[in-house]
Coordinates of C-alpha atoms in Angstrom, one line a residue:
M1 CA 0.0 0.0 0.0
H2 CA 2.9 2.3 0.7
K3 CA 4.1 1.7 -2.8
L4 CA 0.6 2.2 -4.1
S5 CA 0.5 5.6 -2.4
L6 CA 3.9 6.5 -3.9
R7 CA 2.5 5.5 -7.3
V8 CA -0.6 7.6 -6.7
R9 CA 1.6 10.6 -5.7
H10 CA 3.8 10.1 -8.7
C11 CA 0.7 9.9 -10.9
C12 CA -0.7 13.1 -9.5
A13 CA 2.6 14.9 -9.8
R14 CA 3.1 13.8 -13.4
S15 CA -0.6 14.5 -14.3
S16 CA -0.3 18.1 -12.9
R17 CA 3.0 18.5 -14.8
F18 CA 1.3 17.2 -17.9
L19 CA -1.6 19.6 -17.5
A20 CA 0.8 22.5 -16.9
F21 CA 2.8 21.6 -20.0
P22 CA 1.8 23.9 -22.9
L23 CA 1.4 22.6 -26.4
V24 CA 3.4 23.9 -29.3
S25 CA 0.7 26.1 -30.7
T26 CA -2.1 28.1 -29.2
S27 CA -4.9 27.4 -31.7
D28 CA -8.4 26.3 -30.9
S29 CA -7.8 22.6 -31.9
D30 CA -4.8 22.4 -29.5
Y31 CA -6.9 24.0 -26.7
V32 CA -9.7 21.5 -27.3
L33 CA -7.1 18.6 -27.3
R34 CA -5.6 19.8 -24.1
E35 CA -9.0 20.2 -22.5
R36 CA -9.9 16.6 -23.6
I37 CA -6.7 15.3 -22.0
R38 CA -7.4 17.2 -18.8
T39 CA -10.9 15.9 -18.6
S40 CA -9.9 12.3 -19.3
I41 CA -7.2 12.4 -16.6
K42 CA -9.5 13.9 -14.1
A43 CA -12.2 11.3 -15.0
H44 CA -9.7 8.5 -14.4
V45 CA -8.5 9.9 -11.2
S46 CA -12.0 10.6 -10.0
T47 CA -13.1 7.0 -10.8
F48 CA -10.0 5.7 -8.9
F49 CA -10.9 7.9 -5.9
N50 CA -14.5 6.7 -6.1
G51 CA -13.3 3.1 -6.0
I52 CA -11.2 4.0 -2.9
S53 CA -14.2 5.7 -1.2
H54 CA -16.3 2.7 -2.1
F55 CA -13.8 0.4 -0.4
K56 CA -13.7 2.8 2.5
S57 CA -17.5 2.5 2.8
L58 CA -17.1 -1.3 3.0
R59 CA -14.6 -0.7 5.8
T60 CA -17.1 1.4 7.7
T61 CA -19.8 -1.2 7.3
H62 CA -17.5 -3.7 9.0
T63 CA -16.2 -1.5 11.7
M64 CA -19.2 0.9 12.6
D65 CA -22.6 0.2 13.8
P66 CA -25.1 0.2 10.9
T67 CA -27.8 1.7 13.1
I68 CA -25.9 5.0 13.5
P69 CA -26.7 7.5 10.7
H70 CA -23.8 9.0 8.8
R71 CA -23.6 11.9 6.4
R72 CA -23.7 10.3 3.0
S73 CA -25.6 10.7 -0.2
A74 CA -28.7 8.8 -0.9
H75 CA -27.0 6.8 -3.6
L76 CA -24.2 5.6 -1.3
Q77 CA -26.8 4.7 1.5
Q78 CA -28.7 2.6 -1.0
R79 CA -25.6 0.8 -2.1
Q80 CA -24.4 0.3 1.5
S81 CA -27.9 -1.0 2.5
S82 CA -27.9 -3.5 -0.4
K83 CA -24.4 -4.6 0.4
R84 CA -25.3 -4.8 4.1
V85 CA -28.1 -7.1 3.3
G86 CA -25.8 -9.2 1.2
M87 CA -23.2 -9.2 4.0
D88 CA -25.8 -10.3 6.6
A89 CA -26.8 -13.2 4.4
N90 CA -23.2 -14.2 3.8
R91 CA -22.5 -14.0 7.5
G92 CA -25.5 -16.2 8.3
L93 CA -24.2 -18.8 5.8
E94 CA -20.7 -18.5 7.2
L95 CA -21.9 -19.3 10.7
T96 CA -23.4 -22.4 9.5
T97 CA -20.7 -23.6 7.2
A98 CA -17.3 -22.0 8.1
A99 CA -15.1 -22.9 11.1
P100 CA -14.1 -20.5 13.8
S101 CA -10.5 -20.4 12.6
T102 CA -11.4 -19.2 9.1
R103 CA -13.6 -16.5 10.7
M104 CA -10.7 -15.3 12.8
N105 CA -8.4 -15.2 9.8
E106 CA -11.0 -13.3 7.9
K107 CA -11.4 -10.8 10.7
D108 CA -7.7 -10.3 10.9
L109 CA -7.5 -9.8 7.2
L110 CA -10.4 -7.3 7.2
R111 CA -8.8 -5.4 10.1
G112 CA -5.5 -5.2 8.3
L113 CA -7.1 -4.2 5.0
N114 CA -9.2 -1.6 6.8
G115 CA -6.2 -0.1 8.5
R116 CA -4.2 0.0 5.3
L117 CA -7.2 1.5 3.5
A118 CA -7.6 4.2 6.1
G119 CA -3.9 5.1 5.8
F120 CA -4.2 5.1 2.0
I121 CA -7.2 7.3 2.1
D122 CA -5.4 9.8 4.4
K123 CA -2.5 9.7 2.0
V124 CA -4.9 10.3 -0.9
H125 CA -6.3 13.4 0.9
R126 CA -2.9 14.7 1.6
L127 CA -1.9 14.1 -2.0
E128 CA -5.1 16.0 -3.1
Q129 CA -4.1 18.9 -0.9
H130 CA -0.5 18.7 -2.2
N131 CA -1.8 18.6 -5.8
Q132 CA -3.9 21.7 -5.2
L133 CA -0.8 23.5 -3.9
L134 CA 1.1 22.3 -6.9
E135 CA -1.6 23.4 -9.3
R136 CA -1.5 26.9 -7.7
E137 CA 2.3 27.0 -8.0
I138 CA 2.0 25.8 -11.6
E139 CA -0.6 28.5 -12.4
E140 CA 1.7 31.1 -10.8
I141 CA 4.7 29.8 -12.7
R142 CA 2.7 29.7 -15.9
G143 CA 1.6 33.3 -15.4
R144 CA 5.3 34.4 -14.8
A145 CA 7.2 32.2 -17.3
Q146 CA 6.9 32.5 -21.0
S147 CA 5.4 29.4 -22.6
V148 CA 7.2 27.5 -25.3
S149 CA 4.0 27.4 -27.3
C150 CA 4.2 31.1 -28.1
L151 CA 6.9 30.5 -30.8
E152 CA 4.6 31.8 -33.5
E153 CA 3.5 34.8 -31.4
Q154 CA 7.1 35.5 -30.4
Y155 CA 8.8 35.2 -33.8
G156 CA 5.8 36.2 -35.9
P157 CA 6.2 40.0 -35.3
E158 CA 10.0 39.6 -35.6
L159 CA 9.6 37.8 -39.0
R160 CA 7.1 40.4 -40.2
R161 CA 9.4 43.2 -39.1
M162 CA 12.4 41.5 -40.8
R163 CA 10.3 41.0 -44.0
Q164 CA 9.2 44.7 -44.0
L165 CA 12.9 45.6 -43.4
V166 CA 13.9 43.5 -46.3
R167 CA 11.3 45.1 -48.5
D168 CA 12.4 48.6 -47.4
I169 CA 16.0 47.7 -48.0
T170 CA 15.2 46.3 -51.5
L171 CA 13.3 49.5 -52.3
Q172 CA 16.3 51.6 -51.1
K173 CA 18.6 49.4 -53.1
H174 CA 16.5 49.8 -56.2
Q175 CA 16.5 53.6 -55.7
I176 CA 20.2 53.6 -55.1
E177 CA 20.7 51.5 -58.2
I178 CA 18.6 53.9 -60.3
E179 CA 20.6 56.8 -58.9
H180 CA 23.8 54.9 -59.5
C181 CA 22.7 54.3 -63.2
N182 CA 21.8 57.9 -63.6
L183 CA 25.1 59.0 -62.2
E184 CA 26.9 56.5 -64.4
E185 CA 25.1 57.9 -67.4
E186 CA 26.0 61.4 -66.4
L187 CA 29.6 60.4 -65.8
S188 CA 29.7 58.6 -69.2
G189 CA 28.3 61.8 -70.9
L190 CA 30.8 63.9 -69.1
R191 CA 33.6 61.6 -70.1
K192 CA 32.5 61.7 -73.7
R193 CA 32.3 65.5 -73.5
H194 CA 35.7 65.6 -71.8
E195 CA 37.2 63.4 -74.5
K196 CA 35.6 65.6 -77.2
E197 CA 36.9 68.8 -75.6
A198 CA 40.3 67.2 -75.2
K199 CA 40.3 66.3 -78.9
D200 CA 39.2 69.8 -79.8
R201 CA 41.9 71.2 -77.6
S202 CA 44.5 69.0 -79.2
D203 CA 43.3 70.0 -82.6
A204 CA 43.3 73.7 -81.6
E205 CA 46.8 73.3 -80.2
R206 CA 48.0 71.6 -83.4
S207 CA 46.4 74.4 -85.5
V208 CA 47.9 77.0 -83.2
A209 CA 51.3 75.4 -83.7
V210 CA 50.8 75.3 -87.5
I211 CA 49.8 79.0 -87.4
K212 CA 52.8 79.8 -85.3
R213 CA 55.0 78.1 -87.7
E214 CA 53.3 80.0 -90.6
I215 CA 53.7 83.3 -88.7
D216 CA 57.3 82.6 -88.1
D217 CA 57.8 81.7 -91.8
A218 CA 55.9 84.9 -92.8
Y219 CA 58.0 87.0 -90.4
Q220 CA 61.2 85.4 -91.8
A221 CA 59.9 86.1 -95.3
K222 CA 59.1 89.7 -94.3
L223 CA 62.6 90.1 -92.9
Q224 CA 64.1 88.7 -96.1
L225 CA 61.8 91.0 -98.2
D226 CA 62.8 94.0 -96.0
K227 CA 66.4 93.1 -96.5
K228 CA 65.8 92.8 -100.3
V229 CA 64.0 96.2 -100.3
K230 CA 66.9 97.8 -98.5
V231 CA 69.4 96.2 -100.9
L232 CA 67.2 97.3 -103.9
V233 CA 66.9 100.8 -102.4
E234 CA 70.7 101.0 -102.0
E235 CA 71.2 99.6 -105.5
L236 CA 68.7 102.2 -106.7
H237 CA 70.6 105.0 -105.0
C238 CA 73.8 103.6 -106.4
L239 CA 72.3 103.4 -109.8
K240 CA 71.0 106.9 -109.5
K241 CA 74.3 108.1 -108.4
S242 CA 76.1 106.2 -111.1
H243 CA 73.5 107.4 -113.6
D244 CA 73.9 111.0 -112.4
V245 CA 77.6 110.6 -112.6
E246 CA 77.4 109.1 -116.1
V247 CA 74.9 111.7 -117.1
S248 CA 77.1 114.5 -115.7
G249 CA 80.1 112.9 -117.4
M250 CA 78.2 112.5 -120.6
L251 CA 77.0 116.1 -120.4
E252 CA 80.4 117.3 -119.7
H253 CA 81.7 115.2 -122.6
I254 CA 78.9 116.4 -124.8
Q255 CA 79.6 120.0 -123.7
S256 CA 83.3 119.5 -124.5
V257 CA 82.5 117.9 -127.7
D258 CA 80.0 120.6 -128.3
E259 CA 82.5 123.3 -127.8
G260 CA 85.0 121.5 -130.0
Y261 CA 82.5 121.1 -132.7
R262 CA 81.3 124.6 -132.3
A263 CA 84.6 125.7 -133.2
R264 CA 84.6 123.5 -136.2
E265 CA 81.0 124.1 -136.9
F266 CA 81.7 126.6 -139.4
G267 CA 83.5 124.2 -141.5
S268 CA 81.2 121.0 -141.0
P269 CA 77.5 121.7 -140.4
G270 CA 76.5 117.9 -140.7
V271 CA 78.6 117.0 -137.7
T272 CA 76.6 119.1 -135.4
A273 CA 73.4 117.5 -136.6
A274 CA 74.9 114.1 -136.1
L275 CA 76.0 115.0 -132.6
R276 CA 72.5 116.3 -131.9
D277 CA 71.0 113.0 -133.1
I278 CA 73.4 111.0 -130.9
R279 CA 72.6 113.2 -128.0
M280 CA 68.9 112.7 -128.5
Q281 CA 69.4 109.0 -128.8
L282 CA 71.5 108.8 -125.6
E283 CA 68.9 110.8 -123.7
S284 CA 66.1 108.6 -125.0
H285 CA 68.1 105.5 -124.0
V286 CA 68.8 106.9 -120.5
G287 CA 65.2 107.9 -120.1
R288 CA 64.0 104.5 -121.1
D289 CA 66.5 102.8 -118.7
A290 CA 65.5 105.0 -115.8
Q291 CA 61.8 104.5 -116.5
R292 CA 62.3 100.8 -116.8
V293 CA 64.2 100.7 -113.5
E294 CA 61.6 102.9 -111.8
E295 CA 58.8 100.7 -113.1
T296 CA 60.5 97.5 -111.9
F297 CA 61.2 99.1 -108.5
T298 CA 57.7 100.3 -108.1
H299 CA 56.3 97.0 -109.2
Q300 CA 58.5 95.1 -106.8
F301 CA 57.7 97.5 -104.0
A302 CA 54.0 97.2 -104.7
K303 CA 54.3 93.4 -104.6
L304 CA 56.2 93.6 -101.3
T305 CA 53.7 95.9 -99.8
E306 CA 50.8 93.8 -100.9
A307 CA 52.5 90.7 -99.5
A308 CA 53.2 92.5 -96.2
E309 CA 49.6 93.7 -96.0
S310 CA 48.3 90.2 -96.6
K311 CA 50.7 88.7 -94.1
R312 CA 49.8 91.3 -91.6
E313 CA 46.1 90.6 -92.0
C314 CA 46.7 86.9 -91.7
L315 CA 48.8 87.5 -88.6
R316 CA 46.0 89.7 -87.1
A317 CA 43.4 87.0 -87.9
S318 CA 45.7 84.3 -86.4
Q319 CA 46.2 86.4 -83.3
H320 CA 42.4 86.7 -83.0
E321 CA 42.0 83.0 -83.4
I322 CA 44.7 82.3 -80.9
N323 CA 42.9 84.6 -78.4
D324 CA 39.6 82.8 -79.1
Y325 CA 41.3 79.4 -78.7
R326 CA 42.9 80.6 -75.5
R327 CA 39.6 81.7 -74.1
Q328 CA 37.9 78.4 -75.1
L329 CA 40.9 76.5 -73.6
Q330 CA 40.4 78.3 -70.3
A331 CA 36.7 77.5 -70.4
R332 CA 37.4 73.9 -71.1
D333 CA 39.9 73.8 -68.2
I334 CA 37.3 75.2 -65.9
E335 CA 34.7 72.6 -67.1
L336 CA 37.3 69.9 -66.8
E337 CA 38.1 70.9 -63.2
S338 CA 34.3 70.9 -62.4
A339 CA 33.9 67.5 -64.1
K340 CA 36.9 66.2 -62.0
G341 CA 35.2 67.5 -58.9
T342 CA 31.9 65.9 -59.7
R343 CA 33.7 62.6 -60.6
E344 CA 35.5 62.6 -57.3
A345 CA 32.2 63.3 -55.5
L346 CA 30.5 60.5 -57.4
E347 CA 33.4 58.1 -56.7
K348 CA 33.2 59.0 -53.1
Q349 CA 29.4 58.4 -53.0
L350 CA 30.0 55.1 -54.8
R351 CA 32.6 54.0 -52.3
E352 CA 30.3 55.0 -49.4
A353 CA 27.4 53.1 -51.0
E354 CA 29.7 50.0 -51.5
D355 CA 30.8 50.3 -47.8
R356 CA 27.2 50.7 -46.7
H357 CA 26.1 47.7 -48.8
K358 CA 29.0 45.6 -47.4
H359 CA 28.0 46.6 -43.9
D360 CA 24.4 45.7 -44.6
L361 CA 25.5 42.5 -46.2
L362 CA 27.5 41.5 -43.1
H363 CA 24.5 42.5 -40.9
Y364 CA 22.1 40.4 -42.9
Q365 CA 24.4 37.5 -43.0
D366 CA 24.7 37.7 -39.2
T367 CA 20.9 37.9 -38.9
I368 CA 20.5 34.9 -41.2
K369 CA 23.0 32.9 -39.0
Q370 CA 21.2 34.0 -35.8
L371 CA 17.9 33.0 -37.3
E372 CA 19.3 29.6 -38.4
N373 CA 20.8 29.1 -35.0
E374 CA 17.5 30.0 -33.4
L375 CA 15.7 27.7 -35.8
I376 CA 18.0 24.8 -34.8
N377 CA 17.5 25.6 -31.1
C378 CA 13.8 25.7 -31.6
K379 CA 13.9 22.4 -33.4
F380 CA 16.0 20.9 -30.6
D381 CA 13.7 22.3 -28.0
M382 CA 10.6 21.1 -29.9
S383 CA 12.1 17.6 -30.2
G384 CA 12.8 17.7 -26.4
Y385 CA 9.4 18.9 -25.6
L386 CA 7.8 16.3 -27.9
R387 CA 9.9 13.6 -26.3
E388 CA 8.8 14.7 -22.8
Y389 CA 5.2 14.9 -24.1
Q390 CA 5.5 11.3 -25.4
D391 CA 7.0 10.3 -22.1
L392 CA 4.1 11.9 -20.2
L393 CA 1.6 10.2 -22.6
N394 CA 3.3 6.9 -22.0
V395 CA 3.2 7.5 -18.2
K396 CA -0.4 8.4 -18.5
M397 CA -1.3 5.3 -20.4
A398 CA 0.7 3.2 -17.9
L399 CA -1.0 4.9 -15.0
D400 CA -4.4 4.3 -16.7
V401 CA -3.6 0.7 -17.0
E402 CA -2.3 0.6 -13.5
I403 CA -5.5 2.3 -12.2
L404 CA -7.5 -0.3 -14.1
S405 CA -5.5 -3.1 -12.6
Y406 CA -5.8 -1.7 -9.1
R407 CA -9.5 -1.3 -9.7
K408 CA -9.7 -4.9 -10.8
L409 CA -7.8 -5.9 -7.6
L410 CA -10.1 -3.9 -5.5
C411 CA -13.2 -5.4 -7.2
G412 CA -11.7 -8.9 -6.7
E413 CA -10.9 -8.2 -3.1
E414 CA -14.4 -6.8 -2.6
A415 CA -15.9 -9.9 -4.2
R416 CA -13.7 -12.1 -2.1
L417 CA -14.6 -10.4 1.1
S418 CA -18.3 -10.3 0.2
S419 CA -18.4 -14.0 -0.7
V420 CA -16.5 -15.0 2.5
T421 CA -15.6 -18.5 1.3
D422 CA -12.9 -20.8 2.5
S423 CA -10.5 -20.1 -0.4
P424 CA -10.3 -16.7 -2.1
V425 CA -11.7 -16.5 -5.6
S426 CA -9.3 -15.0 -8.1
L427 CA -10.9 -13.3 -11.1
P428 CA -9.3 -14.2 -14.4
Y429 CA -7.9 -11.2 -16.1
I430 CA -5.4 -10.9 -18.9
Y431 CA -3.1 -8.0 -18.5
H432 CA -1.7 -6.6 -21.7
Q433 CA 1.5 -4.8 -22.0
S434 CA 1.1 -1.1 -22.3
P435 CA 2.6 0.3 -25.5
V436 CA 5.5 2.6 -25.2
Y437 CA 6.0 5.4 -27.7
T438 CA 9.5 6.8 -28.2
L439 CA 10.8 9.6 -30.3
P440 CA 14.3 9.8 -31.8
S441 CA 16.5 11.9 -29.5
I442 CA 18.7 14.6 -31.1
N443 CA 21.6 15.8 -29.1
R444 CA 22.3 19.5 -29.5
P445 CA 25.9 20.1 -30.7
G446 CA 27.9 21.8 -28.0
G447 CA 24.9 22.0 -25.7
P448 CA 24.1 20.4 -22.4
H449 CA 23.2 16.8 -22.4
R450 CA 19.6 15.8 -21.7
R451 CA 18.6 14.0 -18.6
P452 CA 18.5 10.2 -19.0
E453 CA 15.2 8.7 -20.0
P454 CA 13.2 7.3 -17.0
Q455 CA 12.8 3.6 -16.9
Y456 CA 9.2 2.5 -16.7
K457 CA 8.0 -0.9 -15.6
F458 CA 5.2 -2.8 -17.1
V459 CA 1.9 -3.3 -15.4
E460 CA 2.5 -7.0 -14.8
E461 CA 5.7 -6.2 -12.9
I462 CA 4.0 -3.5 -10.8
I463 CA 1.1 -5.8 -9.9
T464 CA 3.4 -8.7 -9.0
E465 CA 5.5 -6.4 -6.8
T466 CA 2.4 -5.0 -5.0
T467 CA 0.9 -8.4 -4.4
R468 CA 4.2 -9.7 -3.1
E469 CA 4.4 -6.7 -0.7
I470 CA 0.8 -7.3 0.4
I471 CA 1.6 -10.9 1.1
L472 CA 4.8 -10.0 3.1
S473 CA 2.9 -7.4 5.0
E474 CA 0.2 -10.0 5.9
F475 CA 2.9 -12.4 7.2
E476 CA 4.6 -9.6 9.1
D477 CA 1.5 -8.8 11.2
P478 CA 1.3 -11.7 13.7
E479 CA 0.3 -9.5 16.6
E480 CA -2.9 -8.5 15.0
T481 CA -3.8 -12.1 14.3
L482 CA -3.7 -12.8 18.1
V483 CA -6.1 -10.1 18.9
M484 CA -8.6 -11.1 16.2
P485 CA -10.3 -14.1 18.1
K486 CA -11.5 -11.8 20.8
L487 CA -13.0 -9.4 18.4
Q488 CA -14.4 -12.2 16.4
C489 CA -16.2 -13.6 19.4
S490 CA -17.8 -10.2 20.1
K491 CA -19.0 -9.8 16.6
R492 CA -20.1 -13.4 15.9
G493 CA -23.6 -12.6 17.0
N494 CA -23.9 -9.8 14.4
K495 CA -22.5 -12.1 11.7
E496 CA -25.1 -14.8 12.4
E497 CA -27.8 -12.2 11.9
N498 CA -26.2 -10.8 8.7
D499 CA -25.2 -14.1 7.0
H500 CA -28.8 -14.9 6.2
S501 CA -29.0 -12.0 3.7
K502 CA -25.7 -12.9 1.9
D503 CA -27.2 -15.5 -0.5
S504 CA -29.8 -13.0 -1.7
G505 CA -27.3 -10.2 -2.3
Q506 CA -24.5 -12.3 -3.7
E507 CA -26.1 -12.5 -7.1
D508 CA -26.6 -8.7 -7.2
I509 CA -23.0 -8.2 -6.2
K510 CA -21.8 -10.5 -9.0
Q511 CA -23.9 -8.7 -11.5
K512 CA -22.5 -5.3 -10.3
R513 CA -19.0 -6.7 -10.4
D514 CA -19.5 -7.9 -14.0
S515 CA -20.9 -4.5 -15.0
Q516 CA -18.0 -2.7 -13.3
Q517 CA -15.6 -4.9 -15.2
D518 CA -17.3 -4.2 -18.5
N519 CA -17.2 -0.4 -17.6
L520 CA -13.6 -0.6 -16.7
E521 CA -12.7 -2.5 -19.9
S522 CA -14.7 0.1 -22.0
H523 CA -13.0 3.0 -20.1
G524 CA -9.6 1.4 -20.7
S525 CA -10.2 0.9 -24.4
E526 CA -11.6 4.4 -24.6
G527 CA -8.5 5.8 -22.7
K528 CA -6.2 3.9 -25.0
E529 CA -8.0 5.2 -28.1
E530 CA -8.1 8.7 -26.8
S531 CA -4.4 8.6 -25.8
S532 CA -3.5 7.4 -29.3
R533 CA -5.6 10.1 -30.8
I534 CA -3.9 12.6 -28.5
V535 CA -0.5 11.4 -29.6
E536 CA -1.4 11.6 -33.3
N537 CA -2.9 15.1 -32.9
G538 CA 0.1 16.4 -30.9
Q539 CA 2.5 15.0 -33.5
D540 CA 0.4 16.6 -36.3
V541 CA 0.3 19.9 -34.6
S542 CA 4.0 20.0 -33.8
E543 CA 4.9 18.9 -37.3
K544 CA 2.6 21.6 -38.9
V545 CA 4.0 24.4 -36.6
S546 CA 7.6 23.3 -37.3
E547 CA 7.0 23.2 -41.0
E548 CA 5.4 26.6 -41.0
I549 CA 8.3 28.2 -39.0
E550 CA 10.9 26.5 -41.2
K551 CA 9.1 27.6 -44.4
D552 CA 9.0 31.2 -43.2
L553 CA 12.6 31.2 -42.2
N554 CA 13.6 29.5 -45.5
D555 CA 11.7 32.2 -47.5
A556 CA 13.4 34.9 -45.5
S557 CA 16.8 33.4 -46.0
T558 CA 16.3 32.9 -49.8
H559 CA 15.0 36.5 -50.1
L560 CA 18.0 37.8 -48.2
K561 CA 20.4 35.7 -50.3
D562 CA 18.8 37.0 -53.6
N563 CA 19.2 40.6 -52.3
L564 CA 22.8 39.9 -51.4
K565 CA 23.5 38.4 -54.8
E566 CA 22.0 41.5 -56.5
K567 CA 24.1 43.7 -54.3
H568 CA 27.2 41.8 -55.2
T569 CA 26.4 42.1 -58.9
S570 CA 25.8 45.8 -58.6
S571 CA 29.0 46.3 -56.6
D572 CA 31.0 44.4 -59.2
R573 CA 29.5 46.6 -61.9

């Protein structure tokens, strides 16, 4: 009985722990499932306690006076009255058929059973009070602690926030990419413009160099022409001087010849005419030569002046062009400096954007790793909780079977005590092995090891151990057997009166016992079916929740990976 009380305490503790254990999800189906488990456990415990109270009522019928009224319900009083009639009939038969020694043994056995039942009932009451305290503590702990079933509620806002953050980052990334493309287009346009301006500048520089060379050549030609003009002017002066000298010499010679012929003129008049003709011819030749020289000089001077004027105009135009090109070159230099400044600013913005994208990339990789680690931890925790859940279900099923077995034992003991025959009648009952459900255990890498799995015994072993303890306790109570004859003699008169009513109530007791056995078997089968349905529903719910969480995290990780790939491609560009 002590072991039975320990088993009952263990059953109550595990049932309270099971009722306090939250499921993985908080949906309506899981709440209904949990309520069904709670009601089934409470029903089994209440039926077990009803059986114990019924056995206590049998004890009170043997120890107390039936004439004294007690505070019981009408249903219990009817059952006790019917059983009392049956007991009276059985006692009457026992007086006529059984020997005094068997009566003394039965009294001793009843006294020992009554004492053990009283202690067991007290322990049950204490256990009920302890269970109430434990339920209060569990409710307080449940109100303070965060339940594991709130995974979806806990990580749902975080996942939605992360998705919204990913969307915002993708929008920002697209805007930055558009701005980057626009800046690249502007930069390419500026580069083309810069190349064009550089080409124009190089062309202008080449043309300026050519013009400079032409100006130098023109200046050299001008210098040469000036030198030639000076030489020609000097030659002209020399020729004029020589001509004047020749003319003066010729005139002097003519005058001298004139004077000589004048003296002879009187004798030769034709000579003077010939001299006059020669003089006229010489003057005509000299005039023609001077005119020719003057014409050539004027012609060459006009050519030189025209060439100098044309070269001067070309030089003036080239100087104007050089000034224009210089102004354009200065404007291009200013534009080039501004383009270099904008290019440096754009390159700086590009580097800042790349650094920011790298930082965001590292941050998102860290968040992905953290989410993956949290997912792994959640999976491990879910597997542990499911394993504990299966252990509790196995314990519940074992305790249900144990309760049924003890109820069978109590019914058999009640039948044996009610029949009061020479040899106890053992009711045939086939005990089936309770099924044990196990889940594959997954050890977390680098984490603390789980506690070892509890070793559960089969119902047959528990029953054999309890029966062995009962037999040993019966053999260890010799003192009580010595006191029983005195009590048996005092109560023999009451037995003789009550044994007459045993035969009439024995058939009713057998019918009730058969109906109780059928009810117990039906309750056991219903409990097994309900526990199997609970196991299947719990597994389905846990699998659905884990699949949904894993799907959401996989979607988030793939979305982040795609964004990271796009960022890599944009940074490479």
